[in-house]
Coordinates of C-alpha atoms and ligand atoms in Angstrom, one line a residue:
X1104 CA -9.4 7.0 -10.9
X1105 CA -9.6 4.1 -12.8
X1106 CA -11.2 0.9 -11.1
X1107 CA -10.4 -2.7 -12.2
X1108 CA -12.2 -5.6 -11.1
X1109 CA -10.7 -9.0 -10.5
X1110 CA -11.9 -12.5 -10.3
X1111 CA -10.3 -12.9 -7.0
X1112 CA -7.4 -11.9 -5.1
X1113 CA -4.9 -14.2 -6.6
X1114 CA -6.1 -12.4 -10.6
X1115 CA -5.5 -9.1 -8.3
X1116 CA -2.0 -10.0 -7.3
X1117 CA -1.2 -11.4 -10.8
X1118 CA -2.1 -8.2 -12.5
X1119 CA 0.1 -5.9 -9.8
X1120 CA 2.8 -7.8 -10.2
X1121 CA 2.8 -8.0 -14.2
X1122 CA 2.5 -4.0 -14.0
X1123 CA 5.6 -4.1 -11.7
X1124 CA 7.3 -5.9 -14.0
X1125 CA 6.5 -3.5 -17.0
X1126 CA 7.2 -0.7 -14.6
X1127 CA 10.8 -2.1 -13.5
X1128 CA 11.8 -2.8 -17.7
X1129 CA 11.2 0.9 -18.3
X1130 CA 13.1 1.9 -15.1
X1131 CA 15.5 -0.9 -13.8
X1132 CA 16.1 1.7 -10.1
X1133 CA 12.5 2.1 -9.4
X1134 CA 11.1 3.4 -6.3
X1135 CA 8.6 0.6 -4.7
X1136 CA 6.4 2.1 -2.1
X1137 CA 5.2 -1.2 -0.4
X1138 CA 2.3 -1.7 1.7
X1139 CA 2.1 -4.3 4.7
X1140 CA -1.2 -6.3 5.7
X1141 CA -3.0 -9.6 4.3
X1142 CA -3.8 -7.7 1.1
X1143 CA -0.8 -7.2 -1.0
X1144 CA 0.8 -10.5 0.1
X1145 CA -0.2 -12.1 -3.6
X1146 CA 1.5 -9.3 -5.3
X1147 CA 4.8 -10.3 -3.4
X1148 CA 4.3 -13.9 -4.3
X1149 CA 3.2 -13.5 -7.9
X1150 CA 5.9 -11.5 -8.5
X1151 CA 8.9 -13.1 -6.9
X1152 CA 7.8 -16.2 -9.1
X1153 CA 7.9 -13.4 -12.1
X1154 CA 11.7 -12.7 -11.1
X1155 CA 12.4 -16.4 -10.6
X1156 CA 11.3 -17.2 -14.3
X1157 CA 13.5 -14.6 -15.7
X1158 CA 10.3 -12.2 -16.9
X1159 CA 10.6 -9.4 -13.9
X1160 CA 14.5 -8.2 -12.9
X1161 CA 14.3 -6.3 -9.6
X1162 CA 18.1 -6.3 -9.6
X1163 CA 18.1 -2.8 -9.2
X1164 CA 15.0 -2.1 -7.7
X1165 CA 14.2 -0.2 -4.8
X1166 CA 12.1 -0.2 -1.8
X1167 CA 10.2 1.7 0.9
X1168 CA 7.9 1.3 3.8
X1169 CA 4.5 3.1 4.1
X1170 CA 4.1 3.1 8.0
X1171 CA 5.8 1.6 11.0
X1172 CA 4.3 0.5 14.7
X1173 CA 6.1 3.0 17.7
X1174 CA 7.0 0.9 20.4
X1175 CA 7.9 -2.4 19.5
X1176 CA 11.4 -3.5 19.6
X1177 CA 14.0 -3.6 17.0
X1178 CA 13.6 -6.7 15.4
X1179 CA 10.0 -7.5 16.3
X1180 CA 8.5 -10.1 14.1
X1181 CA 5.8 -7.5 13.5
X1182 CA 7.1 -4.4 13.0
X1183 CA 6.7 -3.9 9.5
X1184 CA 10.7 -3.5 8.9
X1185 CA 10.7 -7.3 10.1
X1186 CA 7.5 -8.0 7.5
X1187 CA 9.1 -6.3 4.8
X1188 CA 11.9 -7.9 5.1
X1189 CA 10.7 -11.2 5.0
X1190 CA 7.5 -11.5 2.9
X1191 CA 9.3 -8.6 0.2
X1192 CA 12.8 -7.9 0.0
X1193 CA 14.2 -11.5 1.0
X1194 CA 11.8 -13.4 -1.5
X1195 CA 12.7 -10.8 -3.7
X1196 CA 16.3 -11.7 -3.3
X1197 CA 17.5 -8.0 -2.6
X1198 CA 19.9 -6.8 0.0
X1199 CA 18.8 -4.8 2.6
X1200 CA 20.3 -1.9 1.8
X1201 CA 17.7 -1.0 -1.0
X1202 CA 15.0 -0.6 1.1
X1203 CA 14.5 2.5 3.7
X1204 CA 12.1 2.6 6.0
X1205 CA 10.7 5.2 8.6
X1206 CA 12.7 4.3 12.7
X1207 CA 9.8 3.8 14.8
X1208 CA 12.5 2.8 18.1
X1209 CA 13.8 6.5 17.6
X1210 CA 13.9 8.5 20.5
X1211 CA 12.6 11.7 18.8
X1212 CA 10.0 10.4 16.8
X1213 CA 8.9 14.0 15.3
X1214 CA 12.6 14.1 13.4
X1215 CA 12.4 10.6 12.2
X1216 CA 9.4 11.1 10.8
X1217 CA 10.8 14.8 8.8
X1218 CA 14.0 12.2 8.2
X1219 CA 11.7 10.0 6.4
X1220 CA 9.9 12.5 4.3
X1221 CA 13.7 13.9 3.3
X1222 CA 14.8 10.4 2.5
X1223 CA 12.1 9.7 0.2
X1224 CA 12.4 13.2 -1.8
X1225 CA 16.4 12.2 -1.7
X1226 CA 15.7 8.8 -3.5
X1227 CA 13.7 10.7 -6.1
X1228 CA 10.3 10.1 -5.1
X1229 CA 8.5 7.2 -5.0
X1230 CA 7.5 5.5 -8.3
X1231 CA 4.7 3.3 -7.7
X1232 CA 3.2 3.0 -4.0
X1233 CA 1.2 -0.1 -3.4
X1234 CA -1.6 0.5 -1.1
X1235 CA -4.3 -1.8 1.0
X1236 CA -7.5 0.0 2.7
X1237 CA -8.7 0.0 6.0
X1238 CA -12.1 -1.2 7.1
X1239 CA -12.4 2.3 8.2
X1240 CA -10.7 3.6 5.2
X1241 CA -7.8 4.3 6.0
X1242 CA -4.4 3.9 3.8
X1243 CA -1.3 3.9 5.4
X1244 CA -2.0 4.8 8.8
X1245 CA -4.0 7.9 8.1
X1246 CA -7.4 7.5 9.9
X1247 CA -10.4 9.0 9.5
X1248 CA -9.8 12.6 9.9
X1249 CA -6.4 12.7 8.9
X1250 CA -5.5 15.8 7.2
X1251 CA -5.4 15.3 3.4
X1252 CA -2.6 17.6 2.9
X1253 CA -0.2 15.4 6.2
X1254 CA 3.5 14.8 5.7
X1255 CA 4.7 11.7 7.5
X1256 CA 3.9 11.9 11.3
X1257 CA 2.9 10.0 14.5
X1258 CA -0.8 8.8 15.0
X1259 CA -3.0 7.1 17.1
X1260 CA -5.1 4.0 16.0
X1261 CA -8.4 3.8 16.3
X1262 CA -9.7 0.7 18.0
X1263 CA -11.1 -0.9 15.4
X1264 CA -7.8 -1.0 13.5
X1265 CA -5.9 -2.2 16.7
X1266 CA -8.8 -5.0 16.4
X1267 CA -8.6 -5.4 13.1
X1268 CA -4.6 -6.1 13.2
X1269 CA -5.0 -8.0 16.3
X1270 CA -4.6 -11.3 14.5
X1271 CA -1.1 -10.7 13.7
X1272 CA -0.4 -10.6 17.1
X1273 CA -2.0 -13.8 18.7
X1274 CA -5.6 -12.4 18.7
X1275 CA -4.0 -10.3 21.3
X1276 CA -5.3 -6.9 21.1
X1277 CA -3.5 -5.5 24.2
X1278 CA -0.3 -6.6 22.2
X1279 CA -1.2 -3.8 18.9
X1280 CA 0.6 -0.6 19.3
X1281 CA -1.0 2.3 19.8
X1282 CA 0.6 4.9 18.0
X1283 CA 2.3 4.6 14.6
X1284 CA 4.8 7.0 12.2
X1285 CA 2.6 6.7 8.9
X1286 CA 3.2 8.5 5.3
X1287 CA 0.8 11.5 5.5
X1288 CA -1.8 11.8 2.7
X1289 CA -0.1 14.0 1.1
X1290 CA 3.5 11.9 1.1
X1291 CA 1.3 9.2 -0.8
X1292 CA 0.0 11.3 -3.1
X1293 CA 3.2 12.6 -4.3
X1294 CA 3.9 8.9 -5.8
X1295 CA 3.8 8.7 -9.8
X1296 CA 1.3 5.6 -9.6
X1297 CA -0.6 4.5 -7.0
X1298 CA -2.3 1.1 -6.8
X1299 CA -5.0 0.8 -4.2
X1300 CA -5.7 -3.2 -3.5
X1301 CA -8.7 -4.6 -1.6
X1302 CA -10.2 -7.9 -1.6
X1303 CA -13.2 -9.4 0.4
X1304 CA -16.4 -8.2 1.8
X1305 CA -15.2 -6.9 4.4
X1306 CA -13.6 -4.0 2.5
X1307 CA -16.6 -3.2 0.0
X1308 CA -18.2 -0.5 1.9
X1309 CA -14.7 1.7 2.5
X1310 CA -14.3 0.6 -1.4
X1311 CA -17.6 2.6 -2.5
X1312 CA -16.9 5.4 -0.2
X1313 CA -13.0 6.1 -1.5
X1314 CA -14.4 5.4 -5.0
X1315 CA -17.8 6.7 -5.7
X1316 CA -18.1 8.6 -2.5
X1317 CA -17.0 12.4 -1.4
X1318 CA -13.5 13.7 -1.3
X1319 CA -13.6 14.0 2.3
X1320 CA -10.9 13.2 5.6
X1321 CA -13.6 10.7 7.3
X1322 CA -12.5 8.6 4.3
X1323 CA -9.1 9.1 3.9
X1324 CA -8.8 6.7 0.5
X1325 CA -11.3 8.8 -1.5
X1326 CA -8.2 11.3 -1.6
X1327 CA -7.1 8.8 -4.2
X1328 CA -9.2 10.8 -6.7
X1329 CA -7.1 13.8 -6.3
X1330 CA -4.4 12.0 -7.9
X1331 CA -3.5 11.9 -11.5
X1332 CA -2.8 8.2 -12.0
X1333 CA -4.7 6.1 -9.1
X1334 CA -5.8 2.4 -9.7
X1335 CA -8.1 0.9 -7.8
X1336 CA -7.9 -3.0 -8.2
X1337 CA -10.6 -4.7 -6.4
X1338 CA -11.9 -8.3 -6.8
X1339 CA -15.5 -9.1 -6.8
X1340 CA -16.6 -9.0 -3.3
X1341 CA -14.5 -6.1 -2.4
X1342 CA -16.6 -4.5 -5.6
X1343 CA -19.6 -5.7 -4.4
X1344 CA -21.1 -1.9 -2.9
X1345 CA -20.1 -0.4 -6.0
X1346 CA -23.4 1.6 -8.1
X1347 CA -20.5 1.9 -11.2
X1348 CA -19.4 -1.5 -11.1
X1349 CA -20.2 -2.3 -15.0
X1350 CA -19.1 1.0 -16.2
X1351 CA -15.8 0.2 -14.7
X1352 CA -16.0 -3.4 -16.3
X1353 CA -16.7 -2.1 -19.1
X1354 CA -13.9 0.5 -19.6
X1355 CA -11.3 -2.2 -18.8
X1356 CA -13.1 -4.8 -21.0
X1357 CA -12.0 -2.3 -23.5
X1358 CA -9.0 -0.8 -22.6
X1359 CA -6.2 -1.4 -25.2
X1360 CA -3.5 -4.3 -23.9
X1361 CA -0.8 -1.9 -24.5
X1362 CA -1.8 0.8 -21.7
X1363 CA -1.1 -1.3 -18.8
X1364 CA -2.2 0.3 -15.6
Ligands
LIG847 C1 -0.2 -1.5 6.0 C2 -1.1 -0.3 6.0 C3 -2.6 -0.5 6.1 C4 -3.2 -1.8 5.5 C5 -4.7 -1.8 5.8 C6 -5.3 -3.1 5.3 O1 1.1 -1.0 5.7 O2 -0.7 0.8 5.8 O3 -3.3 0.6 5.6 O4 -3.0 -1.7 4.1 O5 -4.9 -1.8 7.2 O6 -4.7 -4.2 5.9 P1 -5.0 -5.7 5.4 O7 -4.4 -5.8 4.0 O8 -4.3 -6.6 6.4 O9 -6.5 -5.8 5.4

């Protein structure tokens, strides 16, 4: 897994977005696996304003969602359709019909989750999945515990996440949802690339346990190092827990320009 520290989480989105851009000049259709969340929010912006000065073409590009809220209606201002929609695929300047998305209003949830996992596979598999991390470590929706080898399924959210995302409901915690239909472990790991972002303090310790820590389900990021091409981009006080934090400086002090991410 290679780990890249960044000044801050502007640097952070800058660098994600410029790898997008390489990514979508080699392969105009790509599959984007977006994440929702504070996090990747500078990715979006850095790299709309790529697309509006002509150096990233997302013309043809893709999109999909990594995890949607059960419950909440169609339409929702939080559901993460509605957040996609607006904070990626309208800045973004696509139509709607490039991005697909798990139905979290279906009525049988267990099929629109096995729908999900089919549409993915039918779309060719996802090219690069953009990820954030839990406090408790979780990406996606997969909490601690969640089987490393899940498909995309239904689970519950620990409290701690609820309060986590309670801010994007008027500090209302009673207002989070429950349950959620989340990419499994597994669904994530069969992306080509995937980019784990993290910024802020608040995110150091699930940092050093995903990174430097076990591969075990009570951190459901550290199955990041069972994959073949992970990168970890993590500005400096999301770093700051890490024991190999100048090895990793190091390596990408002296990585060659041309390798990209
Ligand atoms: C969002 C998602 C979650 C978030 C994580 C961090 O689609 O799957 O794993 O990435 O909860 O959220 P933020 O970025 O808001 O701290």
């Amino acid at each position: 897994m290679e780990v890249v520290i960044v000044p801050d989480a502007k640097a952070g989105g800058e660098l994600v977005a410029r790898t997008l851009a390489q990514l979508l000049a080699r392969k105009p259709d790509t599959l984007l696996g977006v994440a929702t969340g504070s996090t990747p929010l500078p990715v979006y912006r850095a790299l709309a304003e790529l697309v509006r000065s002509g150096e990233a073409d997302v013309s043809r590009a893709r999109i999909c969602q990594l995890d949607e809220y059960v419950g909440l209606p169609a339409g929702h201002p939080e559901s993460y359709r509605s957040v996609v929609l607006r904070e990626v695929v309208a800045p973004l300047g696509l139509s709607p019909e490039a991005f697909i998305g798990p139905d979290g209003t279906a009525e049988d949830l267990p099929a629109a989750c096995e729908a999900y996992d089919r549409a993915l596979a039918e779309a060719g598999g996802v090219d690069l999945q953009l990820l954030g991390i839990g406090t408790d470590g979780h990406i996606g929706f997969n909490e601690p515990c969640s089987s490393l080898a899940s498909r995309t399924r239904i689970k519950t959210l620990t409290e701690r996440t609820r309060a986590d995302n309670a801010r994007f409901f008027g500090g209302d915690v009673a207002q989070v949802p429950h349950h959620v239909i989340t990419q499994g472990i597994g669904t994530i790991l069969d992306a080509r690339h995937v980019v784990l972002l993290a910024t802020g303090e608040g995110k150091a310790e699930a940092v050093a346990q995903a990174v430097e820590g076990p591969v075990a389900a009570v951190c459901p990021a550290s199955a990041l190092q069972l994959h073949p091409h992970a990168t970890v981009v993590v500005d400096e006080a999301a770093a700051s827990r890490l024991k190999l934090a100048g090895y990793f400086r190091q390596t990408y002090a002296a990585k060659p320009h041309w390798q990209g991410l």
